[in-house]
Coordinates of C-alpha atoms (C1' of nucleotides) in Angstrom, one line a residue:
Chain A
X146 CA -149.9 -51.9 -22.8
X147 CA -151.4 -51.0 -19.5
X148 CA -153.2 -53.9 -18.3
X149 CA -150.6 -56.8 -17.2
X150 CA -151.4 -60.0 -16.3
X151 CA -148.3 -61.3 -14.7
X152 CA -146.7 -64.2 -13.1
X153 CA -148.7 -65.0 -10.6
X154 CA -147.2 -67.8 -8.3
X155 CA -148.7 -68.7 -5.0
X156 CA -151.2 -66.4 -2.8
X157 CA -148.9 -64.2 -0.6
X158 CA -146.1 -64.9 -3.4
X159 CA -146.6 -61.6 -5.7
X160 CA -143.6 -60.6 -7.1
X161 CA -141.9 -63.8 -7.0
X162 CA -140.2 -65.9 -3.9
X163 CA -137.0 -64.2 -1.7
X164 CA -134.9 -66.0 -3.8
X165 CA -135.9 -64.5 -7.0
X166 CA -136.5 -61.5 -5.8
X167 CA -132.7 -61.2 -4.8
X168 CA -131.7 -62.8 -8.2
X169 CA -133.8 -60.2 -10.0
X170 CA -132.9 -57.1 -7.8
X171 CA -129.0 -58.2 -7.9
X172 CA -128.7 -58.7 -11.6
X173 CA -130.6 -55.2 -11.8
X174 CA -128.0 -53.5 -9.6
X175 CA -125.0 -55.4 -11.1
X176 CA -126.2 -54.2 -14.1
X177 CA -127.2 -50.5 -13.4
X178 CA -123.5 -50.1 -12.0
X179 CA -121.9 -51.5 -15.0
X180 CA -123.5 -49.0 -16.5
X181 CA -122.6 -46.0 -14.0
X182 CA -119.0 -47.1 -14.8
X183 CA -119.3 -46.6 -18.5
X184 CA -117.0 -43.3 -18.1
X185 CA -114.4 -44.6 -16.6
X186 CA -114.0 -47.6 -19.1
X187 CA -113.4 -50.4 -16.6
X188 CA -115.5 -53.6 -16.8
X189 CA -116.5 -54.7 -13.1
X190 CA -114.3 -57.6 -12.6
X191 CA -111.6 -54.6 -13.4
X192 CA -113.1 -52.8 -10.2
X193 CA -112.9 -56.1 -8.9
X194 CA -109.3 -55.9 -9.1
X195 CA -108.6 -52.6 -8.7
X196 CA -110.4 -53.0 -5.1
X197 CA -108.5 -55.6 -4.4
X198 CA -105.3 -54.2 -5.4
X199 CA -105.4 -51.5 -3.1
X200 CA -106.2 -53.8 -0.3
X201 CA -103.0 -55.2 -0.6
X202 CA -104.0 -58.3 -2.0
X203 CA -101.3 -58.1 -5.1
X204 CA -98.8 -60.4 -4.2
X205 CA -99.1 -62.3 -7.1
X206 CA -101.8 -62.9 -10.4
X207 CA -102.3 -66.2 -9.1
X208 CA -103.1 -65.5 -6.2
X209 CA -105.2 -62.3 -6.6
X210 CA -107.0 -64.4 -9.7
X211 CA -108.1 -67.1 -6.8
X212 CA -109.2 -64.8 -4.6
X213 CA -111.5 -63.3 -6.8
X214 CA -112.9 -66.4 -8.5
X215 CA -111.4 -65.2 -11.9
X216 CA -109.4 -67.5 -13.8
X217 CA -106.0 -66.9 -14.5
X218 CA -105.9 -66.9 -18.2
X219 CA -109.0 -64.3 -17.6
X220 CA -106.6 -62.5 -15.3
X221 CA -103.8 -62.0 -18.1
X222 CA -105.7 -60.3 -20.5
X223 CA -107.6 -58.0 -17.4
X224 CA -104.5 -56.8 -15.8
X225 CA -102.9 -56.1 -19.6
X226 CA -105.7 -53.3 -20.1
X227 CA -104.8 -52.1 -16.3
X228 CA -101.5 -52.0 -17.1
X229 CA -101.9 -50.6 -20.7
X230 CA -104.1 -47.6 -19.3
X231 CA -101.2 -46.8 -16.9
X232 CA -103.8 -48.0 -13.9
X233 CA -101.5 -51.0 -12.6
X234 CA -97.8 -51.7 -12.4
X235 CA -96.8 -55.6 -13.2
X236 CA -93.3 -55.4 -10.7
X237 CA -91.0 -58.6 -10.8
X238 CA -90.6 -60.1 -7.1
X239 CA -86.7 -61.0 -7.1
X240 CA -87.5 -63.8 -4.4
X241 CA -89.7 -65.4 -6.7
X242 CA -89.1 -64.9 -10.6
X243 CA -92.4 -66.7 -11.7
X244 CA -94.4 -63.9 -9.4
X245 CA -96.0 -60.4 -10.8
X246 CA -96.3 -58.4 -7.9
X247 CA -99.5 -56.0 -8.5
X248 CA -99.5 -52.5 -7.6
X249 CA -101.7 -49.4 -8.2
X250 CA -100.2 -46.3 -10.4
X251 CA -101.0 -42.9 -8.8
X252 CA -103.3 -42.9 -11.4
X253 CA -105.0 -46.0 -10.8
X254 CA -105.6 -44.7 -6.6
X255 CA -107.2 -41.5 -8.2
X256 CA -109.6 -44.0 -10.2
X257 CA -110.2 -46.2 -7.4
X258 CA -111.6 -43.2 -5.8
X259 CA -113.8 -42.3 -9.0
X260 CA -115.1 -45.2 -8.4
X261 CA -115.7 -45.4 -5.0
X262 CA -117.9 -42.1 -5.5
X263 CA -120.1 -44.0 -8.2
X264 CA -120.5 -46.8 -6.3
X265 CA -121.8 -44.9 -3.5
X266 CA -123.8 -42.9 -6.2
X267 CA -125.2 -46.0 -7.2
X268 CA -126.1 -47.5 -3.7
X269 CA -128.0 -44.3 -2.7
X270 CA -129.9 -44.5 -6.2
X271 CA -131.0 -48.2 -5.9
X272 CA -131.9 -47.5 -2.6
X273 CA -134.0 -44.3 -2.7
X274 CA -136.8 -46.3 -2.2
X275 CA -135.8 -46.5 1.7
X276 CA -135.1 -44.5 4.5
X277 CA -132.1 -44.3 6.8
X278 CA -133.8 -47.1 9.0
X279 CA -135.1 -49.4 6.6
X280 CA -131.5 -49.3 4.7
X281 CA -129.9 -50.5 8.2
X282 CA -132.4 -53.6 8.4
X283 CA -132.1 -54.3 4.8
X284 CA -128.2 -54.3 4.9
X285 CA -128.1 -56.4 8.4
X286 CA -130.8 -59.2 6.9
X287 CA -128.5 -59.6 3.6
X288 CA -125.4 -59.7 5.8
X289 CA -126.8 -62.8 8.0
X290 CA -128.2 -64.4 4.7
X291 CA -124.3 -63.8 3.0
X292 CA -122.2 -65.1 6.2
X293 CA -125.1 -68.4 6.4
X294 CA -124.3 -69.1 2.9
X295 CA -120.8 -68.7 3.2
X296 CA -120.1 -65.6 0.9
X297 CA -116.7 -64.3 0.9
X298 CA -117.1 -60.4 1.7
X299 CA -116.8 -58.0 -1.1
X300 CA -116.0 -60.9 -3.4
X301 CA -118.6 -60.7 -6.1
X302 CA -119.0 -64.7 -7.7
X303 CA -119.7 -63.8 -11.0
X304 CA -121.8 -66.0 -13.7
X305 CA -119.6 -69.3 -13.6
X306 CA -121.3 -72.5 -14.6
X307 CA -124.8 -71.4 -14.8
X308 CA -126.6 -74.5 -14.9
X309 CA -126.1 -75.5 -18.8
X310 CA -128.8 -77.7 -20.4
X311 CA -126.6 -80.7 -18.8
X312 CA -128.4 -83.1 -20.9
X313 CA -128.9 -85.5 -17.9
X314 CA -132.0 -84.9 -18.2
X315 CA -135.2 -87.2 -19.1
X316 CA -135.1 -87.1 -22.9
X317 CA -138.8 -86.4 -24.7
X318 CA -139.9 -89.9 -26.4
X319 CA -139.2 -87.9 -29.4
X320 CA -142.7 -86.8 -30.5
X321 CA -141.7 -83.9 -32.8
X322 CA -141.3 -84.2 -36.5
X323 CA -137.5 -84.5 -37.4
X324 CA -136.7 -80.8 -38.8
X325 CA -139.3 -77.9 -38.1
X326 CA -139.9 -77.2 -41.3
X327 CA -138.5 -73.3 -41.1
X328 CA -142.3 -72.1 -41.2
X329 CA -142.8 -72.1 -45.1
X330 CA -146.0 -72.9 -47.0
X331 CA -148.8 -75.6 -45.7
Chain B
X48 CA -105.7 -69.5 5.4
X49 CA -107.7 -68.5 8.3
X50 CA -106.7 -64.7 8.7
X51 CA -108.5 -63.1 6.0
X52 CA -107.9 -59.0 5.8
X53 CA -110.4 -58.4 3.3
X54 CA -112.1 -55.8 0.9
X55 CA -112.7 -53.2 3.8
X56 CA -114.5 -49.6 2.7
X57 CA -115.7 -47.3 5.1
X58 CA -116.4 -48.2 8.6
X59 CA -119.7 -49.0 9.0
X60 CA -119.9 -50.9 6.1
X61 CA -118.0 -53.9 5.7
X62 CA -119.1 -56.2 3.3
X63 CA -119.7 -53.6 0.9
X64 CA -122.4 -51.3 0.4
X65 CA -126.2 -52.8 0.1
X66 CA -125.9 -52.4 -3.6
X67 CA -123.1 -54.6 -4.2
X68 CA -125.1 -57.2 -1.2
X69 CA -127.6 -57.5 -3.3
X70 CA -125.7 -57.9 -6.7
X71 CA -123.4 -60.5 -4.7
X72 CA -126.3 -62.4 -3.0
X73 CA -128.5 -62.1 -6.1
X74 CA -125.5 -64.1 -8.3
X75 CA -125.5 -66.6 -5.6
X76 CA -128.9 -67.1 -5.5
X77 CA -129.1 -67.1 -9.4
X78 CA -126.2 -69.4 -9.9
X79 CA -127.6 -72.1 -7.0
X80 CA -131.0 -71.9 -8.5
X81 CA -129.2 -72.9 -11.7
X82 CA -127.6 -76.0 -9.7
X83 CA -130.9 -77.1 -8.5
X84 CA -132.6 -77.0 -11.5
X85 CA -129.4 -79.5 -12.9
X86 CA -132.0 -83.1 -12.7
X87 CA -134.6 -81.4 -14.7
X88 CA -131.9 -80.8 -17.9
X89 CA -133.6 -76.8 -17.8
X90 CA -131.9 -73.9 -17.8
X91 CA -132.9 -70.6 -16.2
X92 CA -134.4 -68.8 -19.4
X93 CA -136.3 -72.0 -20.1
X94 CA -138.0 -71.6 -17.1
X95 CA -139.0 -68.5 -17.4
X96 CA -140.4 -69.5 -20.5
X97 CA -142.0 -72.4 -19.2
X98 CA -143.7 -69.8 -16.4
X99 CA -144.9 -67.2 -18.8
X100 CA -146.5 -69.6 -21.5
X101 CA -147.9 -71.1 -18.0
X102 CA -149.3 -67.9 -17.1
X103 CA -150.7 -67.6 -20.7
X104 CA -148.2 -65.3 -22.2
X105 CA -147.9 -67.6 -24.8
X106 CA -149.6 -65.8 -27.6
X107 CA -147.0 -66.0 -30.1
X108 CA -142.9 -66.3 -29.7
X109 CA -142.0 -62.8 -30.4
X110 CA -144.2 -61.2 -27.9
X111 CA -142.4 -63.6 -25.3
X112 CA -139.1 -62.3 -26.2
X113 CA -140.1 -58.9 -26.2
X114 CA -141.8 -59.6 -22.4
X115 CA -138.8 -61.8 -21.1
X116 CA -136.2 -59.4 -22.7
X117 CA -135.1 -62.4 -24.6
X118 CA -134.0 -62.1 -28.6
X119 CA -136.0 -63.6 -30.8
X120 CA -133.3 -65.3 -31.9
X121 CA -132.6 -66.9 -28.8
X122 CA -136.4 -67.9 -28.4
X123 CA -136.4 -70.1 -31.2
X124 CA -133.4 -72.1 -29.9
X125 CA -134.8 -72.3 -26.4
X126 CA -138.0 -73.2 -27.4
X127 CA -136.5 -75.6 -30.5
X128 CA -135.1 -77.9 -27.5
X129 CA -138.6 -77.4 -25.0
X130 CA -140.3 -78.3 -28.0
X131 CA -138.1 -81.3 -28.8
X132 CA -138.7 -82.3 -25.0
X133 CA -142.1 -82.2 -25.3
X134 CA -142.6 -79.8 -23.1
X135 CA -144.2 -76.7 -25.0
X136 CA -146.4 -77.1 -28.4
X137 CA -145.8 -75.1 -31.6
X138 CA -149.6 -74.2 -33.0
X139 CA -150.1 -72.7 -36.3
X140 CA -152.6 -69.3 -35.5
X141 CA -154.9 -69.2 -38.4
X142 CA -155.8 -66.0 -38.0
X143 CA -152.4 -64.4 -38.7
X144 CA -150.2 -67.7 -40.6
X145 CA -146.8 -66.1 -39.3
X146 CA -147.5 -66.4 -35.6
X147 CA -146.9 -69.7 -33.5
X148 CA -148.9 -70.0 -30.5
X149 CA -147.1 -71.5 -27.7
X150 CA -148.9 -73.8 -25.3
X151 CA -147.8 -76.4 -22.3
X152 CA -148.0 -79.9 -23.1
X153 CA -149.4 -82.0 -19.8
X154 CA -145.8 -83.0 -19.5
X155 CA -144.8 -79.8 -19.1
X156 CA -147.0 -78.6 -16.9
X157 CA -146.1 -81.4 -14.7
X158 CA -142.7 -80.4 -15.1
X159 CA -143.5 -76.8 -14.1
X160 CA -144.6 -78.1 -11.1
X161 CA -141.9 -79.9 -10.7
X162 CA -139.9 -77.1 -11.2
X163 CA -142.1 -74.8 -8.6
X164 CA -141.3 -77.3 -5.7
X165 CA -137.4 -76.8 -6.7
X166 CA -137.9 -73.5 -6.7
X167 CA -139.6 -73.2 -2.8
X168 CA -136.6 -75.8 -1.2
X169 CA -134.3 -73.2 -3.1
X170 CA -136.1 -70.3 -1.5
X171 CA -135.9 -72.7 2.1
X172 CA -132.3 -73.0 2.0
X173 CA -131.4 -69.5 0.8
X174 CA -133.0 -68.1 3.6
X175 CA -132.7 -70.3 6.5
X176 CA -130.5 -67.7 8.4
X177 CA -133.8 -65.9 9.2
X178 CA -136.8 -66.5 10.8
X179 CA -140.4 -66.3 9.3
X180 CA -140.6 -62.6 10.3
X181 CA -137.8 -61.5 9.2
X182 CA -138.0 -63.0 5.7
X183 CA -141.1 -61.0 5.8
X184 CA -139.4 -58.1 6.5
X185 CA -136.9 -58.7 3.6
X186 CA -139.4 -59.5 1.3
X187 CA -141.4 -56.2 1.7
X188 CA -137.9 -54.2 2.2
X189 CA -137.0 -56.4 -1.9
X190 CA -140.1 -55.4 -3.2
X191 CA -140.4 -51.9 -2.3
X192 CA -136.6 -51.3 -4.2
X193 CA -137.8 -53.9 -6.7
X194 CA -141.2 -51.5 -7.5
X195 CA -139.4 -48.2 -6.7
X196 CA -136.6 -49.4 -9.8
X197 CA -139.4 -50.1 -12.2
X198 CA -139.1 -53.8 -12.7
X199 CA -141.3 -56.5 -14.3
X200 CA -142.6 -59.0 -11.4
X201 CA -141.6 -62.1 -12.0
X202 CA -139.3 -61.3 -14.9
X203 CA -135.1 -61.9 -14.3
X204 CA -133.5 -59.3 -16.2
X205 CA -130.7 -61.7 -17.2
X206 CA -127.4 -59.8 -17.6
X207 CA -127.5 -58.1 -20.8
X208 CA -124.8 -55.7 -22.2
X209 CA -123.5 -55.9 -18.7
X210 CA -120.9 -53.1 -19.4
X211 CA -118.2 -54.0 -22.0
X212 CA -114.7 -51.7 -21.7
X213 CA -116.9 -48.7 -24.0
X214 CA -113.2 -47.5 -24.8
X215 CA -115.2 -44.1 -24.5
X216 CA -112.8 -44.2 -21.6
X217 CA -109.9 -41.6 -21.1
X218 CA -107.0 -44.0 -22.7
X219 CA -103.9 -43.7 -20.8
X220 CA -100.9 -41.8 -22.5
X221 CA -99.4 -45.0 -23.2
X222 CA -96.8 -45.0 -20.6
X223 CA -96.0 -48.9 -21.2
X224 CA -94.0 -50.6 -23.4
X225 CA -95.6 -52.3 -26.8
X226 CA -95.8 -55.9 -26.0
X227 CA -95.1 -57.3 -23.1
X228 CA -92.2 -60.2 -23.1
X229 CA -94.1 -62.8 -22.2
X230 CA -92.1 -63.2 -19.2
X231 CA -89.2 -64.1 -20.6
X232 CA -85.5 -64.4 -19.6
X233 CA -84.0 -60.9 -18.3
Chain C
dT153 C1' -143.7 -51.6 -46.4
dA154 C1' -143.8 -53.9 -41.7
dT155 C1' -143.7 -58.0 -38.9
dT156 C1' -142.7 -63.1 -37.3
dG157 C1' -139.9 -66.6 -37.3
dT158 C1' -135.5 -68.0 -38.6
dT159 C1' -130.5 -68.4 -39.9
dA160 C1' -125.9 -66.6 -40.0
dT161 C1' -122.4 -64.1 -38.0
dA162 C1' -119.5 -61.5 -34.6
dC163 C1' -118.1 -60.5 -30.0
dT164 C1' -117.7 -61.5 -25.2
dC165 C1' -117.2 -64.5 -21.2
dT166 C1' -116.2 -69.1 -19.4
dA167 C1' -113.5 -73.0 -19.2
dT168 C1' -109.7 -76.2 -20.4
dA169 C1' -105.4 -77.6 -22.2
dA170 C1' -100.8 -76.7 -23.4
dC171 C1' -96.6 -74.1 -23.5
dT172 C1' -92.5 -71.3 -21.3
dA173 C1' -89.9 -69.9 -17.5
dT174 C1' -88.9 -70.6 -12.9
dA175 C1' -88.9 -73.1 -8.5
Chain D
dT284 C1' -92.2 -82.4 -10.6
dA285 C1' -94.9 -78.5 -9.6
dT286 C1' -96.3 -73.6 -10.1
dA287 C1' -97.0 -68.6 -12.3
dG288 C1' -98.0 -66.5 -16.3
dT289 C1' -99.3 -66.9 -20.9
dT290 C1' -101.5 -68.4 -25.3
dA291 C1' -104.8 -71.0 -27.9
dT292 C1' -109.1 -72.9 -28.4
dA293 C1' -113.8 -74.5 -27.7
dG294 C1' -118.4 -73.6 -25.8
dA295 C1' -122.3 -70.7 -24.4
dG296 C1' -124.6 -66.0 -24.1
dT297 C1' -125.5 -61.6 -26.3
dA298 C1' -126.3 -58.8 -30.1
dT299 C1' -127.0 -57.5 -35.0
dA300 C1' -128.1 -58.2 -39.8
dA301 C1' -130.3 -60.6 -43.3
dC302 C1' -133.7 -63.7 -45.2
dA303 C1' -138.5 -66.0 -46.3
dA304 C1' -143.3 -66.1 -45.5
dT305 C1' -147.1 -63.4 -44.3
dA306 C1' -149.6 -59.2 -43.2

DNA sequence: TATTGTTATACTCTATAACTATA
DNA sequence: TATAGTTATAGAGTATAACAATA
């Protein structure tokens, strides 16, 4: 398979538009680094956490489940591997009873730096197609495109919703036999 | 909530490394995209489809998958509802009885084009924090990474085996207790 | 025997509702 | 009553195995 006959969009469009260009190349990166993390065992929503955990941003499940875009009953099951791998300490707040307070474990700031190193491992990989200079542009374009569309910083936003068939859509007139016929004998 | 002390890694780069810019930005753009294409009752992978059989890639349902990393089990859903739209035609290749040949109805070539005008006012408003050079910039800067990485033009990668918890991971010496209380009375 | 299209099945992620304890 | 954490459950996406028809 040498010869490839592509997409080809418009003239002066190889390769796809901006937008699907930064669609393609972020699903590749979110990828590769899921994959860098294999090692360690944590999912990225888990680094997600952990990040935000050692930002101080553990006052409470809830609220750390918000922050992030994860939902709570999403959070629960999360945080029980954290806490079951000795990585994260679930401390009751006396002032509130409802309220987990979320802290890291010695053990969970020694990962956090783990992963810090294969993130950084990560960038420079993705990026070896650049030099110093171009990185600098690159990184300064993508930060005015993320503050325009209102991007929280270092708050990944997941998958959610992604556009299901929603079935308000203009129906075919139903030209189709009833039941393909599961491709047996003419 | 207007003070927001955020995710903040080294100096010099807040809002995360370019890696994770492009991974955030990329889910954006993948998940408005999405949103867009809501009227038109199509989901992401259906486009694609639409664009390759478009692009006459549609020699037979297996070598589609295999070209849009799609399974081929998947494919014969997708196509079972563009089909059932009218969108895409099942024809019987005499030459070899077990492939289907997959071809646009006018319908849906209409709606690809349809779906190409979504696509450039998606494009618009995803970049309309830059001006027409520096999109230019960006783009070269994308597709540079995008060539240097080895990807398919014009293919999304989708977000397969994004990393589950391998549990190849060094298990913690089970310093918690066995279940947790369900937050119950102390 | 190998391949194409297909069905069935399992697992994960997403999303919602409901329940318990607390405020 | 409202909220935090939790559980249960349904839906969609991903992946694998197995099957029938054909090569």
């Amino acid at each position: 398979m040498k010869k490839d006959e592509e997409a080809r969009p418009a003239p002066g469009r190889e390769g796809g538009s901006t937008a699907f260009l930064l669609a393609q190349l972020g699903a590749h990166a979110a990828s590769r680094f899921a994959e860098h993390l294999g090692p360690t065992g944590l999912s990225p929503p888990q680094v997600g956490i952990l990040r935000a955990i050692g930002n101080g941003a553990g006052s409470s499940q809830h609220a750390l489940a918000k922050r992030l875009s994860i939902l709570p009953s999403r959070m629960v099951v999360l945080v029980d591997e954290l806490e079951g791998r000795g990585l994260v300490e679930r401390r009751d707040n006396p002032e509130d009873r409802r309220l987990y307070e979320l802290h890291l474990s010695p053990r969970g700031r020694q990962t956090l730096e783990s992963v810090g190193r294969i993130a950084r491992a990560h960038d420079e990989a993705l990026c070896a197609a650049l030099d110093e200079r171009e990185r600098g542009q690159l990184r300064a374009l993508l930060l005015r495109i993320a503050e325009h569309q209102g991007l929280t910083p270092g708050v990944h936003p997941g998958m959610r919703h992604v556009g299901k068939t929603t079935s308000d859509a203009p129906q075919a007139p139903s030209g189709g036999r009833g039941r393909r016929p599961k491709k047996g004998p003419p």
